[in-house]
XYZ file of C-alpha atoms in Angstrom:
339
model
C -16.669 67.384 -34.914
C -14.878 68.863 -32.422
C -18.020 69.130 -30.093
C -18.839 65.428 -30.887
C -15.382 64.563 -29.467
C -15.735 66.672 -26.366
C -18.981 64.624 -25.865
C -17.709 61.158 -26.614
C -15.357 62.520 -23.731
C -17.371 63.355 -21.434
C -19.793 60.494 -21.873
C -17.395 58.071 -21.250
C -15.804 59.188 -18.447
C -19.026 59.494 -16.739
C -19.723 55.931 -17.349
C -16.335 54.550 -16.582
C -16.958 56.259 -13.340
C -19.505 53.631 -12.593
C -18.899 50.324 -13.774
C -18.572 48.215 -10.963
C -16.884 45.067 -12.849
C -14.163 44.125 -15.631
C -16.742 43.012 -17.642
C -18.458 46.041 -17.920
C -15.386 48.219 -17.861
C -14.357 45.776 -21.070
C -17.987 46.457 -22.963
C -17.028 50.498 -22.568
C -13.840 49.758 -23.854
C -14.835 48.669 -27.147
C -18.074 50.678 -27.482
C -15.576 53.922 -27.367
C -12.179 52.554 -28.687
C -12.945 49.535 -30.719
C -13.177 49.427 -34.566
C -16.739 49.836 -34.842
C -16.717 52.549 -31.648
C -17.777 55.589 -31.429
C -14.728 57.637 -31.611
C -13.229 54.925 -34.582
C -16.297 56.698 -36.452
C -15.742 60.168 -35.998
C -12.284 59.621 -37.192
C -13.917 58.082 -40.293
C -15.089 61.441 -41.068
C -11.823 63.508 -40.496
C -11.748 62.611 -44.812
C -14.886 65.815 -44.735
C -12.482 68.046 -43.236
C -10.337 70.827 -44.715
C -6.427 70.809 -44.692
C -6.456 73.625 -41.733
C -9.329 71.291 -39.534
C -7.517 67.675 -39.858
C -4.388 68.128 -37.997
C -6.350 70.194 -35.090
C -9.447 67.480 -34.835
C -6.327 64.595 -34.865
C -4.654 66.217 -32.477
C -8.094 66.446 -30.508
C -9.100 62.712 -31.325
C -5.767 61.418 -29.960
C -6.375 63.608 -26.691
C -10.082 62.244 -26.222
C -8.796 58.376 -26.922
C -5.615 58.984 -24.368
C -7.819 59.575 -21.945
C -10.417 57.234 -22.151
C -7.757 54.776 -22.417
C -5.787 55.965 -19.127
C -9.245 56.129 -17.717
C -9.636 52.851 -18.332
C -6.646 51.128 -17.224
C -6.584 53.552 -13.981
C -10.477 52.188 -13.633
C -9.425 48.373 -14.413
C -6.421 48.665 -11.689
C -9.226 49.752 -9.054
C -11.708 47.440 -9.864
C -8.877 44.275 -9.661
C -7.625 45.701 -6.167
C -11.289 45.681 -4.929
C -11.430 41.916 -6.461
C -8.807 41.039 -4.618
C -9.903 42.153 -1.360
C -13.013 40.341 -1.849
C -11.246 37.797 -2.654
C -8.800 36.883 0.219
C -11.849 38.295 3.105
C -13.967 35.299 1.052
C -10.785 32.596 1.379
C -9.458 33.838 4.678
C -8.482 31.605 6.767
C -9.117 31.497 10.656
C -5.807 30.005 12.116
C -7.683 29.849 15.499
C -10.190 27.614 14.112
C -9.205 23.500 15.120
C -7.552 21.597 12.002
C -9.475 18.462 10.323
C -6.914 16.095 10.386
C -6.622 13.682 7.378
C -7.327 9.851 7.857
C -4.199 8.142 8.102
C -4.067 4.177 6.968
C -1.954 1.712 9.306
C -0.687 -2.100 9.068
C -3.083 -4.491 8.404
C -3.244 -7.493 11.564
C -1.394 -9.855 9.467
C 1.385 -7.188 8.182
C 1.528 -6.124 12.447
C 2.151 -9.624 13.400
C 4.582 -10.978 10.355
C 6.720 -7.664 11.182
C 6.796 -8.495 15.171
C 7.852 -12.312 13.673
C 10.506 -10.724 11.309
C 12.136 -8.858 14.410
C 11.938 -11.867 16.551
C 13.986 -13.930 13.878
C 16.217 -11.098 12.940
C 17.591 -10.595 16.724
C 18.330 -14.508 16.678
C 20.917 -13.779 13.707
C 18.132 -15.158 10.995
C 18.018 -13.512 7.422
C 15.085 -12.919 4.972
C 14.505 -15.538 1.947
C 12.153 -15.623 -0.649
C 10.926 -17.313 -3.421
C 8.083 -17.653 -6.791
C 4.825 -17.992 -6.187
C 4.315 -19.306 -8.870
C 6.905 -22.810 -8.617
C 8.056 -26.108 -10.498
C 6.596 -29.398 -8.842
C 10.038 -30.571 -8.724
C 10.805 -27.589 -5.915
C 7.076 -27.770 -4.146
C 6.764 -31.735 -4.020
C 9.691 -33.837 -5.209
C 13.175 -31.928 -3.722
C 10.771 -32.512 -0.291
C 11.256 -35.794 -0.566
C 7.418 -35.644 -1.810
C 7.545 -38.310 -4.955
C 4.429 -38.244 -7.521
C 2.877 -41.292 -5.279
C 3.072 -39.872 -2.206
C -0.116 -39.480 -0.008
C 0.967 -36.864 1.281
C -0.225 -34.709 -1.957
C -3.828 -35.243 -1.559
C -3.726 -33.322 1.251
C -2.001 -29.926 -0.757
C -4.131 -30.688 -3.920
C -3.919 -27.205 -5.680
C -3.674 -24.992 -8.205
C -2.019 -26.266 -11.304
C -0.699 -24.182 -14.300
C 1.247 -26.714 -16.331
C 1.603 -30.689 -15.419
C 4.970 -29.534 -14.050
C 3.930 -26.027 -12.323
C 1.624 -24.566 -9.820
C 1.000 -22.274 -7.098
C 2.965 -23.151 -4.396
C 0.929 -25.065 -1.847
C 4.268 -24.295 1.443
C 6.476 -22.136 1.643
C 8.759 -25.112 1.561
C 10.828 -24.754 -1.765
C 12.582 -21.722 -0.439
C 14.470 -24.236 1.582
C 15.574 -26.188 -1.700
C 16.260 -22.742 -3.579
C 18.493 -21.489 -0.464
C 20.443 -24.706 -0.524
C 21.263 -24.623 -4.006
C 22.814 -21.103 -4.134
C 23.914 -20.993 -0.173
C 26.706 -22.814 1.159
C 26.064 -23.692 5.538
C 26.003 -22.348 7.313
C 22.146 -21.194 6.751
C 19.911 -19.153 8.801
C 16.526 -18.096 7.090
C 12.855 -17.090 7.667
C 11.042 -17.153 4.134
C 7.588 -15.692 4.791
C 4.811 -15.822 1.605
C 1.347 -16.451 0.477
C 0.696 -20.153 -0.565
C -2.337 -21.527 -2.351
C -4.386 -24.942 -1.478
C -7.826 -25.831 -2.872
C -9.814 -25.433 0.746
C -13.049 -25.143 0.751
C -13.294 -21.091 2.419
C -14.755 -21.474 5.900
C -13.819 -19.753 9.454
C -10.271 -21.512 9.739
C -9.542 -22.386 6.015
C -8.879 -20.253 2.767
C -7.383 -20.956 -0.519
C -4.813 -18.330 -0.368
C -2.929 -17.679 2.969
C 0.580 -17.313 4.908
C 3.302 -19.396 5.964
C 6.823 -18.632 7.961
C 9.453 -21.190 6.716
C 12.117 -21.621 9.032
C 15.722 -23.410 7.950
C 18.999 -23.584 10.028
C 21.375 -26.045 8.622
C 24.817 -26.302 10.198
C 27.612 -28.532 11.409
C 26.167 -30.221 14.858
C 22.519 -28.922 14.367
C 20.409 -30.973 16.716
C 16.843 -31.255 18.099
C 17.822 -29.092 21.068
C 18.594 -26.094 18.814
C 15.146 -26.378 17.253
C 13.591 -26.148 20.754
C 15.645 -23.620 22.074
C 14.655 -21.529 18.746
C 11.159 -22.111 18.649
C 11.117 -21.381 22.269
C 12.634 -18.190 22.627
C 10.517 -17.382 19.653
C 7.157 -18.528 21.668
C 8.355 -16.611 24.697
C 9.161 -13.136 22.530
C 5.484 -12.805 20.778
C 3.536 -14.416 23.997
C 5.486 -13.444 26.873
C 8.112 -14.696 29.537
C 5.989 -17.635 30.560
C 5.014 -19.789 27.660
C 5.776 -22.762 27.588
C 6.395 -24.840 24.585
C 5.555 -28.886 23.724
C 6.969 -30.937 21.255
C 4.962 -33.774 19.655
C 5.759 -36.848 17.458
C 4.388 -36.390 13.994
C 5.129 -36.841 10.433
C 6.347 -34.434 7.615
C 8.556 -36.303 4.325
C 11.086 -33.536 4.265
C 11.752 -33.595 8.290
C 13.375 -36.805 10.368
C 12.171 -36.726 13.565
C 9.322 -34.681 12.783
C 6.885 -32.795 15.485
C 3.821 -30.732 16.151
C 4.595 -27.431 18.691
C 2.074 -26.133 20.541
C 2.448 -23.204 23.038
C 0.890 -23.168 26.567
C -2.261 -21.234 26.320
C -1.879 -17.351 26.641
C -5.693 -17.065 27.751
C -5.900 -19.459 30.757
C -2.241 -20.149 31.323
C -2.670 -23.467 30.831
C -5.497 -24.085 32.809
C -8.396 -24.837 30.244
C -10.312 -22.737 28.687
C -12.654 -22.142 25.263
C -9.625 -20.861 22.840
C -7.342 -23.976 24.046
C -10.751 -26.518 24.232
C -10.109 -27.270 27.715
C -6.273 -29.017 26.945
C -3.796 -25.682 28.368
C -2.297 -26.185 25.075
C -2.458 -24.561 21.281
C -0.572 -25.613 18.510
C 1.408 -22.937 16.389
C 3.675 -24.555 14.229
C 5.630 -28.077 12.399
C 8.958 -29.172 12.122
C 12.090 -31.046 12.517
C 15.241 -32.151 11.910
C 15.538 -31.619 7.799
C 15.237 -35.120 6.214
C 18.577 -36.267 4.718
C 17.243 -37.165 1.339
C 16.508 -33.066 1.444
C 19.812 -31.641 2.411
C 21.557 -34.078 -0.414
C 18.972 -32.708 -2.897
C 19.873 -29.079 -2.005
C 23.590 -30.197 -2.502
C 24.505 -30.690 1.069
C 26.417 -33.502 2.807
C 24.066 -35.179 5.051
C 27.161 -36.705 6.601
C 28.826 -33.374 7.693
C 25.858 -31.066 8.052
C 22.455 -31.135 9.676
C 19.549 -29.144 10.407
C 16.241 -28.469 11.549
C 13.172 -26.419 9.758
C 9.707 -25.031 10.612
C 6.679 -23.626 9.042
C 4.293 -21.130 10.669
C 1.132 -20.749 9.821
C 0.987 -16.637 10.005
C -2.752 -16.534 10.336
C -3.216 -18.560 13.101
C -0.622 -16.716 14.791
C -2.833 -13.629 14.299
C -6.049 -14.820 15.326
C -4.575 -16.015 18.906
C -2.861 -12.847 18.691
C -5.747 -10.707 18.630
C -8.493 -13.504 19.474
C -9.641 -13.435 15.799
C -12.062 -16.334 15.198
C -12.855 -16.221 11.552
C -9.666 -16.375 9.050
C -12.285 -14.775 6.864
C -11.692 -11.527 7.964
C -8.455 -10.772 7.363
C -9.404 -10.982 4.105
C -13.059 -9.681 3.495
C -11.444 -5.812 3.595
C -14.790 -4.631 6.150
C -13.171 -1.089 7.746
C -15.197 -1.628 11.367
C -13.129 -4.840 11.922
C -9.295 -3.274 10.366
C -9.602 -0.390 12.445
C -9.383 -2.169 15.483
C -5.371 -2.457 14.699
């Protein structure tokens, strides 16, 4: 026995000595050490030997089984260093070597131009309003001085949810909401998607943005309206726009007018953006209709005021000389990465 031991000994150590991997250093382990090893059976026979042999050959067997197990572990911290070293030459990592930067998103065209809007306002003393989406026909049509009858609701047919709710077709009935919960004086931009029933072409969508604008105050006059819209013309097309005010009709505005802005092309010369008239039109508005500021709870008789709406896509596409509304929306990378 004990020259079986001194070979299971010397056996092993030889092949410990070269195994290259932990997988093969793990196979030696249990062909020597595990219950069905090679030295687990010689110690099944220690049973053979006499009372002077067993506590020599244990002694022995203990000696043989220390060592292959030091010889292991000594082997196993080796082989892991060298896996390591492998390792990190494999994953190194040349600092010289230029960086691949990471593709960064950025504001969308109408997001760049509603923010330059939203400063414009603010540094004119204007707040931020909003309001649902998703609105009572009362607020969209009737506080506007927009009765069930009125023409001027074939023009917005939309999106109905209930006989008595829709998707707002203006940004409008933030002016009523403000009024009911804001005591003048009032100075507001409410920006928002609204929803019509447009057949989708190059200037018309179902779903786009408007600006609302709403000052009401004691002594509010048409002068203030120009002098706003102006300054706000000037700030987002430069130093020398001009502005033009034309007669028109809205039922929540008394007077009522059309602004258009000198065009920023040709300088108001004529040319293919303006259609040969020096002039583009941005915007409606007008003194807020009486009828309006009583439904919001306001005296008519003591306070006054003038409101606007703002079409945010057109602003964009004379912005950037977009000529199809369509893209804003149809998400096609080669034209957004151009902002």
């Amino acid at each position: 026995m004990k020259q079986q031991l001194e070979n299971i000994k010397a056996e092993a150590a030889a092949k410990i000595a070269e195994v290259q991997s932990r997988a093969e250093l793990d196979a030696l382990k249990i062909k020597y050490l595990g219950k069905k090893g090679e030295l687990t059976a010689i110690l099944k026979q220690m049973g053979k030997l006499t009372a002077e042999e067993r506590p020599v050959m244990g002694q022995l067997a203990n000696e043989v089984r220390s060592y292959i197990e030091n010889f292991i572990s000594e082997t196993g911290e080796k082989i892991k260093a060298v896996e390591t070293e492998k390792r990190l030459e494999a994953e190194a990592i040349d600092v010289t070597v230029p960086g691949k930067s990471n593709a960064l998103g950025h504001k969308h065209p109408l997001s760049i131009v509603l923010d330059e809007v939203k400063d414009i306002f603010f540094g004119m003393g204007f707040n931020i309003a909003s309001g649902p989406e998703v609105e009572w026909d009362y607020y969209n049509f009737e506080a506007l001085n927009i009765p069930e009858d009125h023409p001027a609701r074939d023009t917005q047919d939309t999106f109905y949810i209930t006989e008595k709710m829709l998707l707002r077709t203006q940004t409008s009935p933030v002016q009523i909401r403000v009024m009911e919960n804001q005591a003048p004086p009032i100075r507001v931009i409410a920006p928002g998607r609204v929803y019509r029933s447009d057949a989708v072409d190059a200037t018309h969508s179902p779903i786009f943005h408007q600006i609302e604008g709403l000052v009401v105050d004691k002594g509010i006059t048409m002068g203030d309206l120009k002098g706003c819209l102006e300054a706000f013309a000037k700030s987002l097309y430069g130093e020398d726009t001009k502005i033009r005010l034309r007669p028109h009709h809205f039922p929540f505005t008394e007077p009522s007018c059309e602004i258009d802005v000198s065009c920023f092309r040709c300088g108001g010369k004529g040319c293919p953006m303006c259609k040969g008239e020096g002039w583009i039109e941005i915007l409606g508005g007008g003194m807020v209709h009486p009828k309006v500021l009583k439904t919001g709870g306001i005296d008519p008789e003591v306070y006054s005021g003038f409101a606007f709406g703002i079409g945010l896509e057109r602003l964009v596409m004379f912005r950037f000389n977009v000529d199809d509304i369509r893209l804003y929306y149809d998400n096609d990378i080669r034209f957004l990465n151009q902002f």
